[in-house]
Amino acid sequence: MARVRFLGLVRDWMRCSSLEADADNLREILRAMREKGGWRLEEKAFRNGDRPIPEMEFLVNGHNVRFLQGVDTALKPEDEVVVFLHRSWAEVPFM
């Protein structure tokens, strides 16, 4: 089973820090995330059906899936997927 770790806001939306999923590709990880995260994740992290928001980053064993095969990136049982939001400092409100 691939292990999925959540960082920052994604962890808050998921209400957990990690999950294990029996997945052959990232698309199946997204499905598992939607099942676990429910409406909270659905409302904040997905647009146009099953597409994650552009700010969401996925690393498989430290490699960004944008430079691999995207949601079709193949996974092995020993793989680790890290999910987080990429935000610029311009988007962070001052305190």
mmCIF file of N, CA and C in Angstrom:
data_model
loop_
_atom_site.group_PDB
_atom_site.id
_atom_site.type_symbol
_atom_site.label_atom_id
_atom_site.label_comp_id
_atom_site.label_asym_id
_atom_site.label_seq_id
_atom_site.Cartn_x
_atom_site.Cartn_y
_atom_site.Cartn_z
ATOM 1 N N MET A 1 0.837 -1.193 0.000
ATOM 2 C CA MET A 1 0.000 0.000 0.000
ATOM 3 C C MET A 1 0.872 1.243 0.000
ATOM 4 N N ALA A 2 0.527 2.180 -0.855
ATOM 5 C CA ALA A 2 1.256 3.444 -0.885
ATOM 6 C C ALA A 2 0.849 4.278 0.324
ATOM 7 N N ARG A 3 1.819 4.964 0.891
ATOM 8 C CA ARG A 3 1.536 5.837 2.029
ATOM 9 C C ARG A 3 1.412 7.261 1.520
ATOM 10 N N VAL A 4 0.388 7.972 1.986
ATOM 11 C CA VAL A 4 0.128 9.347 1.572
ATOM 12 C C VAL A 4 0.216 10.228 2.807
ATOM 13 N N ARG A 5 1.075 11.256 2.751
ATOM 14 C CA ARG A 5 1.207 12.210 3.863
ATOM 15 C C ARG A 5 0.643 13.553 3.428
ATOM 16 N N PHE A 6 -0.039 14.222 4.348
ATOM 17 C CA PHE A 6 -0.645 15.517 4.069
ATOM 18 C C PHE A 6 0.051 16.589 4.904
ATOM 19 N N LEU A 7 0.317 17.728 4.266
ATOM 20 C CA LEU A 7 0.980 18.832 4.950
ATOM 21 C C LEU A 7 0.106 20.088 4.903
ATOM 22 N N GLY A 8 0.252 20.940 5.912
ATOM 23 C CA GLY A 8 -0.400 22.244 5.925
ATOM 24 C C GLY A 8 -1.913 22.188 5.844
ATOM 25 N N LEU A 9 -2.477 23.027 4.962
ATOM 26 C CA LEU A 9 -3.924 23.113 4.823
ATOM 27 C C LEU A 9 -4.550 21.803 4.379
ATOM 28 N N VAL A 10 -3.834 21.052 3.561
ATOM 29 C CA VAL A 10 -4.385 19.773 3.106
ATOM 30 C C VAL A 10 -4.608 18.854 4.300
ATOM 31 N N ARG A 11 -3.694 18.886 5.252
ATOM 32 C CA ARG A 11 -3.861 18.082 6.479
ATOM 33 C C ARG A 11 -5.111 18.531 7.231
ATOM 34 N N ASP A 12 -5.326 19.844 7.313
ATOM 35 C CA ASP A 12 -6.528 20.352 7.981
ATOM 36 C C ASP A 12 -7.793 19.900 7.258
ATOM 37 N N TRP A 13 -7.801 20.000 5.948
ATOM 38 C CA TRP A 13 -8.979 19.604 5.172
ATOM 39 C C TRP A 13 -9.250 18.106 5.295
ATOM 40 N N MET A 14 -8.183 17.304 5.332
ATOM 41 C CA MET A 14 -8.341 15.854 5.430
ATOM 42 C C MET A 14 -8.677 15.407 6.845
ATOM 43 N N ARG A 15 -8.325 16.250 7.833
ATOM 44 C CA ARG A 15 -8.503 15.919 9.252
ATOM 45 C C ARG A 15 -7.704 14.684 9.665
ATOM 46 N N CYS A 16 -6.579 14.490 8.986
ATOM 47 C CA CYS A 16 -5.633 13.442 9.359
ATOM 48 C C CYS A 16 -4.288 13.800 8.717
ATOM 49 N N SER A 17 -3.225 13.210 9.211
ATOM 50 C CA SER A 17 -1.904 13.524 8.683
ATOM 51 C C SER A 17 -1.446 12.558 7.598
ATOM 52 N N SER A 18 -2.090 11.398 7.515
ATOM 53 C CA SER A 18 -1.673 10.425 6.494
ATOM 54 C C SER A 18 -2.765 9.383 6.284
ATOM 55 N N LEU A 19 -2.604 8.640 5.215
ATOM 56 C CA LEU A 19 -3.456 7.482 4.979
ATOM 57 C C LEU A 19 -2.687 6.497 4.116
ATOM 58 N N GLU A 20 -3.118 5.270 4.129
ATOM 59 C CA GLU A 20 -2.524 4.238 3.285
ATOM 60 C C GLU A 20 -3.578 3.825 2.286
ATOM 61 N N ALA A 21 -3.159 3.700 1.026
ATOM 62 C CA ALA A 21 -4.119 3.368 -0.021
ATOM 63 C C ALA A 21 -3.538 2.308 -0.942
ATOM 64 N N ASP A 22 -4.368 1.368 -1.291
ATOM 65 C CA ASP A 22 -3.992 0.342 -2.250
ATOM 66 C C ASP A 22 -4.276 0.932 -3.626
ATOM 67 N N ALA A 23 -3.263 1.599 -4.201
ATOM 68 C CA ALA A 23 -3.458 2.340 -5.442
ATOM 69 C C ALA A 23 -2.364 2.018 -6.450
ATOM 70 N N ASP A 24 -2.779 1.916 -7.710
ATOM 71 C CA ASP A 24 -1.823 1.670 -8.793
ATOM 72 C C ASP A 24 -1.337 2.955 -9.445
ATOM 73 N N ASN A 25 -2.066 4.076 -9.210
ATOM 74 C CA ASN A 25 -1.657 5.360 -9.777
ATOM 75 C C ASN A 25 -2.204 6.497 -8.911
ATOM 76 N N LEU A 26 -1.784 7.703 -9.240
ATOM 77 C CA LEU A 26 -2.180 8.863 -8.447
ATOM 78 C C LEU A 26 -3.679 9.115 -8.531
ATOM 79 N N ARG A 27 -4.306 8.799 -9.632
ATOM 80 C CA ARG A 27 -5.753 8.976 -9.777
ATOM 81 C C ARG A 27 -6.497 8.206 -8.674
ATOM 82 N N GLU A 28 -6.021 7.017 -8.350
ATOM 83 C CA GLU A 28 -6.650 6.216 -7.292
ATOM 84 C C GLU A 28 -6.388 6.813 -5.908
ATOM 85 N N ILE A 29 -5.242 7.473 -5.745
ATOM 86 C CA ILE A 29 -4.956 8.193 -4.493
ATOM 87 C C ILE A 29 -5.958 9.334 -4.333
ATOM 88 N N LEU A 30 -6.207 10.070 -5.415
ATOM 89 C CA LEU A 30 -7.180 11.159 -5.368
ATOM 90 C C LEU A 30 -8.562 10.636 -4.979
ATOM 91 N N ARG A 31 -8.931 9.501 -5.503
ATOM 92 C CA ARG A 31 -10.223 8.892 -5.166
ATOM 93 C C ARG A 31 -10.270 8.559 -3.664
ATOM 94 N N ALA A 32 -9.195 7.985 -3.146
ATOM 95 C CA ALA A 32 -9.135 7.645 -1.716
ATOM 96 C C ALA A 32 -9.186 8.905 -0.857
ATOM 97 N N MET A 33 -8.517 9.972 -1.309
ATOM 98 C CA MET A 33 -8.552 11.234 -0.576
ATOM 99 C C MET A 33 -9.967 11.787 -0.529
ATOM 100 N N ARG A 34 -10.678 11.720 -1.635
ATOM 101 C CA ARG A 34 -12.044 12.246 -1.684
ATOM 102 C C ARG A 34 -12.969 11.435 -0.779
ATOM 103 N N GLU A 35 -12.780 10.134 -0.726
ATOM 104 C CA GLU A 35 -13.596 9.296 0.153
ATOM 105 C C GLU A 35 -13.341 9.637 1.614
ATOM 106 N N LYS A 36 -12.073 9.828 1.979
ATOM 107 C CA LYS A 36 -11.697 10.111 3.371
ATOM 108 C C LYS A 36 -12.002 11.563 3.755
ATOM 109 N N GLY A 37 -11.702 12.509 2.864
ATOM 110 C CA GLY A 37 -11.842 13.928 3.176
ATOM 111 C C GLY A 37 -13.255 14.455 3.109
ATOM 112 N N GLY A 38 -14.115 13.787 2.369
ATOM 113 C CA GLY A 38 -15.517 14.177 2.290
ATOM 114 C C GLY A 38 -15.750 15.549 1.684
ATOM 115 N N TRP A 39 -16.852 16.173 2.080
ATOM 116 C CA TRP A 39 -17.261 17.441 1.483
ATOM 117 C C TRP A 39 -16.269 18.561 1.730
ATOM 118 N N ARG A 40 -15.587 18.526 2.877
ATOM 119 C CA ARG A 40 -14.640 19.603 3.198
ATOM 120 C C ARG A 40 -13.517 19.650 2.166
ATOM 121 N N LEU A 41 -12.961 18.503 1.865
ATOM 122 C CA LEU A 41 -11.902 18.436 0.861
ATOM 123 C C LEU A 41 -12.469 18.742 -0.519
ATOM 124 N N GLU A 42 -13.615 18.195 -0.811
ATOM 125 C CA GLU A 42 -14.262 18.387 -2.120
ATOM 126 C C GLU A 42 -14.476 19.872 -2.406
ATOM 127 N N GLU A 43 -14.955 20.588 -1.401
ATOM 128 C CA GLU A 43 -15.270 22.002 -1.556
ATOM 129 C C GLU A 43 -14.026 22.866 -1.776
ATOM 130 N N LYS A 44 -12.934 22.536 -1.117
ATOM 131 C CA LYS A 44 -11.754 23.393 -1.142
ATOM 132 C C LYS A 44 -10.674 22.950 -2.132
ATOM 133 N N ALA A 45 -10.573 21.665 -2.408
ATOM 134 C CA ALA A 45 -9.417 21.170 -3.141
ATOM 135 C C ALA A 45 -9.690 20.728 -4.576
ATOM 136 N N PHE A 46 -10.959 20.668 -4.973
ATOM 137 C CA PHE A 46 -11.265 20.181 -6.326
ATOM 138 C C PHE A 46 -12.118 21.182 -7.092
ATOM 139 N N ARG A 47 -11.842 21.259 -8.402
ATOM 140 C CA ARG A 47 -12.633 22.079 -9.316
ATOM 141 C C ARG A 47 -12.963 21.257 -10.543
ATOM 142 N N ASN A 48 -14.054 21.602 -11.179
ATOM 143 C CA ASN A 48 -14.448 20.924 -12.426
ATOM 144 C C ASN A 48 -14.479 19.411 -12.258
ATOM 145 N N GLY A 49 -15.175 18.957 -11.252
ATOM 146 C CA GLY A 49 -15.291 17.513 -11.058
ATOM 147 C C GLY A 49 -14.131 16.924 -10.296
ATOM 148 N N ASP A 50 -13.276 16.173 -10.975
ATOM 149 C CA ASP A 50 -12.226 15.441 -10.264
ATOM 150 C C ASP A 50 -10.836 16.034 -10.412
ATOM 151 N N ARG A 51 -10.720 17.275 -10.882
ATOM 152 C CA ARG A 51 -9.408 17.900 -11.042
ATOM 153 C C ARG A 51 -9.020 18.671 -9.783
ATOM 154 N N PRO A 52 -7.850 18.358 -9.198
ATOM 155 C CA PRO A 52 -7.413 19.124 -8.024
ATOM 156 C C PRO A 52 -7.066 20.564 -8.413
ATOM 157 N N ILE A 53 -7.179 21.476 -7.465
ATOM 158 C CA ILE A 53 -6.850 22.869 -7.742
ATOM 159 C C ILE A 53 -5.375 22.973 -8.153
ATOM 160 N N PRO A 54 -5.030 23.966 -8.978
ATOM 161 C CA PRO A 54 -3.654 24.084 -9.483
ATOM 162 C C PRO A 54 -2.599 24.273 -8.397
ATOM 163 N N GLU A 55 -2.990 24.842 -7.251
ATOM 164 C CA GLU A 55 -2.030 25.073 -6.166
ATOM 165 C C GLU A 55 -1.649 23.797 -5.423
ATOM 166 N N MET A 56 -2.363 22.716 -5.667
ATOM 167 C CA MET A 56 -2.091 21.474 -4.952
ATOM 168 C C MET A 56 -0.923 20.752 -5.621
ATOM 169 N N GLU A 57 0.050 20.384 -4.813
ATOM 170 C CA GLU A 57 1.248 19.696 -5.305
ATOM 171 C C GLU A 57 1.263 18.260 -4.800
ATOM 172 N N PHE A 58 1.736 17.364 -5.653
ATOM 173 C CA PHE A 58 1.865 15.952 -5.324
ATOM 174 C C PHE A 58 3.284 15.511 -5.618
ATOM 175 N N LEU A 59 3.957 14.991 -4.614
ATOM 176 C CA LEU A 59 5.297 14.449 -4.795
ATOM 177 C C LEU A 59 5.237 12.946 -4.585
ATOM 178 N N VAL A 60 5.821 12.205 -5.514
ATOM 179 C CA VAL A 60 5.933 10.755 -5.361
ATOM 180 C C VAL A 60 7.403 10.453 -5.168
ATOM 181 N N ASN A 61 7.745 9.995 -3.974
ATOM 182 C CA ASN A 61 9.145 9.740 -3.616
ATOM 183 C C ASN A 61 10.017 10.962 -3.889
ATOM 184 N N GLY A 62 9.465 12.152 -3.611
ATOM 185 C CA GLY A 62 10.207 13.394 -3.761
ATOM 186 C C GLY A 62 10.176 13.996 -5.152
ATOM 187 N N HIS A 63 9.506 13.372 -6.104
ATOM 188 C CA HIS A 63 9.453 13.875 -7.477
ATOM 189 C C HIS A 63 8.062 14.426 -7.768
ATOM 190 N N ASN A 64 8.010 15.663 -8.266
ATOM 191 C CA ASN A 64 6.749 16.301 -8.574
ATOM 192 C C ASN A 64 6.081 15.585 -9.744
ATOM 193 N N VAL A 65 4.801 15.227 -9.584
ATOM 194 C CA VAL A 65 4.109 14.474 -10.632
ATOM 195 C C VAL A 65 3.882 15.300 -11.893
ATOM 196 N N ARG A 66 4.033 16.625 -11.788
ATOM 197 C CA ARG A 66 3.918 17.462 -12.989
ATOM 198 C C ARG A 66 5.004 17.107 -14.004
ATOM 199 N N PHE A 67 6.115 16.593 -13.505
ATOM 200 C CA PHE A 67 7.227 16.222 -14.371
ATOM 201 C C PHE A 67 7.263 14.719 -14.641
ATOM 202 N N LEU A 68 6.258 14.017 -14.145
ATOM 203 C CA LEU A 68 6.126 12.578 -14.395
ATOM 204 C C LEU A 68 4.924 12.402 -15.320
ATOM 205 N N GLN A 69 3.960 11.596 -14.951
ATOM 206 C CA GLN A 69 2.775 11.392 -15.789
ATOM 207 C C GLN A 69 1.504 11.980 -15.177
ATOM 208 N N GLY A 70 1.651 12.980 -14.317
ATOM 209 C CA GLY A 70 0.476 13.605 -13.711
ATOM 210 C C GLY A 70 -0.338 12.609 -12.904
ATOM 211 N N VAL A 71 -1.672 12.649 -13.066
ATOM 212 C CA VAL A 71 -2.528 11.755 -12.288
ATOM 213 C C VAL A 71 -2.389 10.299 -12.724
ATOM 214 N N ASP A 72 -1.756 10.067 -13.856
ATOM 215 C CA ASP A 72 -1.537 8.690 -14.324
ATOM 216 C C ASP A 72 -0.181 8.135 -13.874
ATOM 217 N N THR A 73 0.524 8.865 -13.005
ATOM 218 C CA THR A 73 1.799 8.390 -12.489
ATOM 219 C C THR A 73 1.601 7.065 -11.763
ATOM 220 N N ALA A 74 2.336 6.058 -12.196
ATOM 221 C CA ALA A 74 2.221 4.720 -11.606
ATOM 222 C C ALA A 74 2.819 4.702 -10.204
ATOM 223 N N LEU A 75 2.204 3.915 -9.332
ATOM 224 C CA LEU A 75 2.678 3.778 -7.955
ATOM 225 C C LEU A 75 2.971 2.327 -7.645
ATOM 226 N N LYS A 76 3.978 2.134 -6.782
ATOM 227 C CA LYS A 76 4.294 0.809 -6.246
ATOM 228 C C LYS A 76 3.882 0.801 -4.775
ATOM 229 N N PRO A 77 3.695 -0.367 -4.190
ATOM 230 C CA PRO A 77 3.251 -0.422 -2.784
ATOM 231 C C PRO A 77 4.174 0.299 -1.811
ATOM 232 N N GLU A 78 5.458 0.384 -2.109
ATOM 233 C CA GLU A 78 6.400 1.025 -1.178
ATOM 234 C C GLU A 78 6.551 2.529 -1.404
ATOM 235 N N ASP A 79 5.825 3.108 -2.349
ATOM 236 C CA ASP A 79 5.939 4.536 -2.651
ATOM 237 C C ASP A 79 5.330 5.404 -1.568
ATOM 238 N N GLU A 80 5.876 6.625 -1.448
ATOM 239 C CA GLU A 80 5.329 7.623 -0.539
ATOM 240 C C GLU A 80 4.892 8.827 -1.364
ATOM 241 N N VAL A 81 3.666 9.266 -1.129
ATOM 242 C CA VAL A 81 3.107 10.431 -1.808
ATOM 243 C C VAL A 81 2.936 11.525 -0.758
ATOM 244 N N VAL A 82 3.414 12.730 -1.063
ATOM 245 C CA VAL A 82 3.245 13.872 -0.164
ATOM 246 C C VAL A 82 2.368 14.885 -0.887
ATOM 247 N N VAL A 83 1.344 15.383 -0.188
ATOM 248 C CA VAL A 83 0.386 16.318 -0.773
ATOM 249 C C VAL A 83 0.393 17.601 0.043
ATOM 250 N N PHE A 84 0.531 18.741 -0.646
ATOM 251 C CA PHE A 84 0.520 20.034 0.033
ATOM 252 C C PHE A 84 0.088 21.113 -0.941
ATOM 253 N N LEU A 85 -0.167 22.312 -0.412
ATOM 254 C CA LEU A 85 -0.523 23.448 -1.254
ATOM 255 C C LEU A 85 0.691 24.310 -1.496
ATOM 256 N N HIS A 86 0.846 24.735 -2.728
ATOM 257 C CA HIS A 86 1.920 25.658 -3.095
ATOM 258 C C HIS A 86 1.292 27.042 -3.179
ATOM 259 N N ARG A 87 1.729 27.942 -2.328
ATOM 260 C CA ARG A 87 1.194 29.300 -2.305
ATOM 261 C C ARG A 87 2.354 30.282 -2.338
ATOM 262 N N SER A 88 2.161 31.384 -3.041
ATOM 263 C CA SER A 88 3.202 32.411 -3.057
ATOM 264 C C SER A 88 3.021 33.310 -1.829
ATOM 265 N N TRP A 89 4.071 34.026 -1.467
ATOM 266 C CA TRP A 89 3.988 34.923 -0.308
ATOM 267 C C TRP A 89 2.983 36.026 -0.554
ATOM 268 N N ALA A 90 2.751 36.375 -1.812
ATOM 269 C CA ALA A 90 1.774 37.434 -2.125
ATOM 270 C C ALA A 90 0.371 37.034 -1.714
ATOM 271 N N GLU A 91 0.096 35.740 -1.607
ATOM 272 C CA GLU A 91 -1.244 35.269 -1.253
ATOM 273 C C GLU A 91 -1.444 35.099 0.245
ATOM 274 N N VAL A 92 -0.373 35.222 1.026
ATOM 275 C CA VAL A 92 -0.469 35.035 2.474
ATOM 276 C C VAL A 92 -0.762 36.372 3.129
ATOM 277 N N PRO A 93 -1.874 36.501 3.863
ATOM 278 C CA PRO A 93 -2.197 37.770 4.493
ATOM 279 C C PRO A 93 -1.211 38.108 5.616
ATOM 280 N N PHE A 94 -0.925 39.401 5.779
ATOM 281 C CA PHE A 94 -0.045 39.826 6.863
ATOM 282 C C PHE A 94 -0.791 39.757 8.176
ATOM 283 N N MET A 95 -0.065 39.458 9.240
ATOM 284 C CA MET A 95 -0.685 39.363 10.561
ATOM 285 C C MET A 95 -0.510 40.645 11.308
#
